[in-house]
Amino acid sequence: MDLVREAFHYQSRFAGSTMVFKIDFPVTAEPAFPSLVKDLALLAQTGFRIVIVPGAKEWIDSVLTEYGIRSRYINSENHNSIRITDARAMPFVEMAAFHGAARFMTALSANHCDSVIGNFVRARGLGVLNGQDMEHTGRVEKILVKPIGKVLDLKMAAILPCIGWSASGKPYNVPSGEIALAAAGALGAIKLFIVSAEIPAGQNNVKNLRLTPKEAETILELNKDPGALPDLRLALAASKAGVERVHIINGREEGAVLRELFSNQGAGTMIYTDEYESIRPLETQDIPDILRIMEPLMRQGILIRRSVEDIQEKKEDYWVFGIDGQAHACGALHKWEKQGEIAAIAVDGAYADMGLGSRIVRFLVNQASKESLSRVFVLTTQSHDWFETLGFTESTPETLPEERRKFYNPERNSKVYVLEL
Ligand SMILES: CC(C)(COP(=O)(O)OP(=O)(O)OC[C@H]1O[C@@H](n2cnc3c(N)ncnc32)[C@H](O)[C@@H]1OP(=O)(O)O)[C@@H](O)C(=O)NCCC(=O)NCCS
């Protein structure tokens, strides 16, 4: 039941928005592929604007091998290894690219979802790199947003194969990662999904990793091999290009896209643009500000009374939302065994309804997740409805950690709301 509730919440939040799916070619041969396409069809039918960028690399490799054409590659600063697509290879590359795209069209149509494979990408040749003529290897010049928009308006999925055409109609082989990146940016996609064949089946350690671009950058820096983690590299580039949320999903895992979209738990690695950048640890000089914010709420009994000393004592647990250097909202995460208590959420009245409160809560949930806590809970007398909108569900004082239960005040009779992580 909770799952259905969560799903409705996210459905209404995202419906009508554009999502781009870059899907590795080997995923199309996985047992999970039919259900992935079924989910994409469902999303398109329920009002999401679905853009698919099929990868074709492995299929191009096999077609070229079959026809006795050896691919040559070049390493460049930005691209790890790019295929030099010469005139002989190009017709085979086109054939392979459209074969990859057709797999999606066929599978979508079996799920009553129409789609259009189109020349939605204007490309330009890479020209000569380090003395090497790149011939038919190109890059995105622009994404043709209007025709894609028309297709999406009809609730059809738009499929962008890894081919782009120059203004004069010359075809170029363009890496699908670049097309996905450019399409997500140009279409104002709220999400880019990178459906990867790189993650081994059953591998769980990438689950629920929530990274800021800075954290992703650190991981990539630590990994000296420039060719390593191409999905993470692409995700970071997309996030820097303004895509709010980029998800790397295991293409072998059934239902991963829906889980990532419609549950609080998520299902893969996510890079989010740093909406939390204004949130920082509490400093001693913030205490008067946050007490000023809390005072009317404490007077009304909405928050329990806290003194300077109370806050100072647990200073490490507190975070503030700073605007122009001044704290305008706050919140705390207290740890009790494997659970986290979200407390002292308060927003300056002058900054109400601007999303500060929910951002602080999401931030604290994310912190709890990073610290491998199993759930977070909150005790509230008057804000339970608000916590419900953030995915929390009602529980009972009996479920509180033993140490915390000792301090539960039956007279105050706070409601207990929880979020499993
Ligand atoms: C609850 C609180 C933190 C919300 O902060 P905020 O920054 O204004 O909230 P957001 O901008 O993220 O969300 C605003 C939405 O929540 C709604 N909302 C705010 N307080 C609410 C409450 N107590 N119950 C239900 N909905 C509430 C607003 O009407 C608004 O709805 P809308 O988006 O449909 O217009 C803030 O009102 C507050 O400081 N309350 C007192 C302290 C408190 O109750 N803390 C929780 C216990 S620790």
PDB file of C-alpha atoms and ligand atoms in Angstrom, residues 297 302-303 344-347 352-358 382-383 385-387, ligand 1:
ATOM      1  CA  LEU A 297       7.262  27.523  17.260  1.00  0.00           C
ATOM      2  CA  ILE A 302       5.082  22.871  17.899  1.00  0.00           C
ATOM      3  CA  LEU A 303       8.725  22.362  18.784  1.00  0.00           C
ATOM      4  CA  ALA A 344      14.315  20.587  15.143  1.00  0.00           C
ATOM      5  CA  ILE A 345      13.110  21.226  11.611  1.00  0.00           C
ATOM      6  CA  ALA A 346      12.221  24.897  11.516  1.00  0.00           C
ATOM      7  CA  VAL A 347      11.895  27.418   8.742  1.00  0.00           C
ATOM      8  CA  ALA A 352       7.998  29.596   4.219  1.00  0.00           C
ATOM      9  CA  ASP A 353       6.752  27.550   1.258  1.00  0.00           C
ATOM     10  CA  MET A 354       9.966  27.990  -0.684  1.00  0.00           C
ATOM     11  CA  GLY A 355      11.073  24.396  -0.334  1.00  0.00           C
ATOM     12  CA  LEU A 356      13.673  25.040   2.397  1.00  0.00           C
ATOM     13  CA  GLY A 357      12.029  22.655   4.854  1.00  0.00           C
ATOM     14  CA  SER A 358      11.728  19.766   2.417  1.00  0.00           C
ATOM     15  CA  GLN A 382       1.458  19.124  14.014  1.00  0.00           C
ATOM     16  CA  SER A 383       3.445  18.456  10.885  1.00  0.00           C
ATOM     17  CA  ASP A 385       0.811  15.714   6.943  1.00  0.00           C
ATOM     18  CA  TRP A 386       3.858  17.515   5.696  1.00  0.00           C
ATOM     19  CA  PHE A 387       6.136  14.580   6.494  1.00  0.00           C
TER      20      PHE A 387
HETATM   21  C1  LIG B   1       6.819  22.265   8.358  1.00  0.00           C
HETATM   22  C2  LIG B   1       7.827  23.261   7.872  1.00  0.00           C
HETATM   23  C3  LIG B   1       9.209  22.800   8.264  1.00  0.00           C
HETATM   24  C4  LIG B   1       7.715  23.409   6.361  1.00  0.00           C
HETATM   25  O1  LIG B   1       8.764  24.215   5.833  1.00  0.00           O
HETATM   26  P1  LIG B   1       8.654  24.945   4.394  1.00  0.00           P
HETATM   27  O2  LIG B   1      10.023  25.294   3.982  1.00  0.00           O
HETATM   28  O3  LIG B   1       7.676  26.043   4.448  1.00  0.00           O
HETATM   29  O4  LIG B   1       8.065  23.750   3.546  1.00  0.00           O
HETATM   30  P2  LIG B   1       8.190  23.481   1.980  1.00  0.00           P
HETATM   31  O5  LIG B   1       8.375  24.767   1.255  1.00  0.00           O
HETATM   32  O6  LIG B   1       9.192  22.417   1.785  1.00  0.00           O
HETATM   33  O7  LIG B   1       6.730  22.876   1.706  1.00  0.00           O
HETATM   34  C5  LIG B   1       5.640  23.757   1.663  1.00  0.00           C
HETATM   35  C6  LIG B   1       4.366  22.978   1.506  1.00  0.00           C
HETATM   36  O8  LIG B   1       4.102  22.251   2.721  1.00  0.00           O
HETATM   37  C7  LIG B   1       2.859  22.703   3.266  1.00  0.00           C
HETATM   38  N1  LIG B   1       2.983  22.656   4.708  1.00  0.00           N
HETATM   39  C8  LIG B   1       3.762  23.452   5.500  1.00  0.00           C
HETATM   40  N2  LIG B   1       3.602  23.090   6.795  1.00  0.00           N
HETATM   41  C9  LIG B   1       2.723  22.085   6.829  1.00  0.00           C
HETATM   42  C10 LIG B   1       2.157  21.282   7.853  1.00  0.00           C
HETATM   43  N3  LIG B   1       2.434  21.499   9.144  1.00  0.00           N
HETATM   44  N4  LIG B   1       1.320  20.298   7.506  1.00  0.00           N
HETATM   45  C11 LIG B   1       0.983  20.072   6.230  1.00  0.00           C
HETATM   46  N5  LIG B   1       1.490  20.799   5.193  1.00  0.00           N
HETATM   47  C12 LIG B   1       2.344  21.796   5.501  1.00  0.00           C
HETATM   48  C13 LIG B   1       2.666  24.094   2.720  1.00  0.00           C
HETATM   49  O9  LIG B   1       1.305  24.462   2.720  1.00  0.00           O
HETATM   50  C14 LIG B   1       3.206  23.939   1.312  1.00  0.00           C
HETATM   51  O10 LIG B   1       2.242  23.271   0.506  1.00  0.00           O
HETATM   52  P3  LIG B   1       2.177  23.516  -1.104  1.00  0.00           P
HETATM   53  O11 LIG B   1       3.511  23.071  -1.651  1.00  0.00           O
HETATM   54  O12 LIG B   1       1.052  22.649  -1.505  1.00  0.00           O
HETATM   55  O13 LIG B   1       1.958  24.968  -1.257  1.00  0.00           O
HETATM   56  C15 LIG B   1       7.595  24.683   8.459  1.00  0.00           C
HETATM   57  O14 LIG B   1       6.266  25.047   8.217  1.00  0.00           O
HETATM   58  C16 LIG B   1       7.879  24.796   9.916  1.00  0.00           C
HETATM   59  O15 LIG B   1       8.900  25.341  10.298  1.00  0.00           O
HETATM   60  N6  LIG B   1       6.960  24.290  10.767  1.00  0.00           N
HETATM   61  C17 LIG B   1       7.137  24.319  12.177  1.00  0.00           C
HETATM   62  C18 LIG B   1       8.158  23.353  12.712  1.00  0.00           C
HETATM   63  C19 LIG B   1       7.774  21.914  12.529  1.00  0.00           C
HETATM   64  O16 LIG B   1       6.622  21.554  12.512  1.00  0.00           O
HETATM   65  N7  LIG B   1       8.809  21.025  12.382  1.00  0.00           N
HETATM   66  C20 LIG B   1       8.595  19.636  12.187  1.00  0.00           C
HETATM   67  C21 LIG B   1       8.794  18.867  13.437  1.00  0.00           C
HETATM   68  S1  LIG B   1      10.504  18.539  13.731  1.00  0.00           S
END
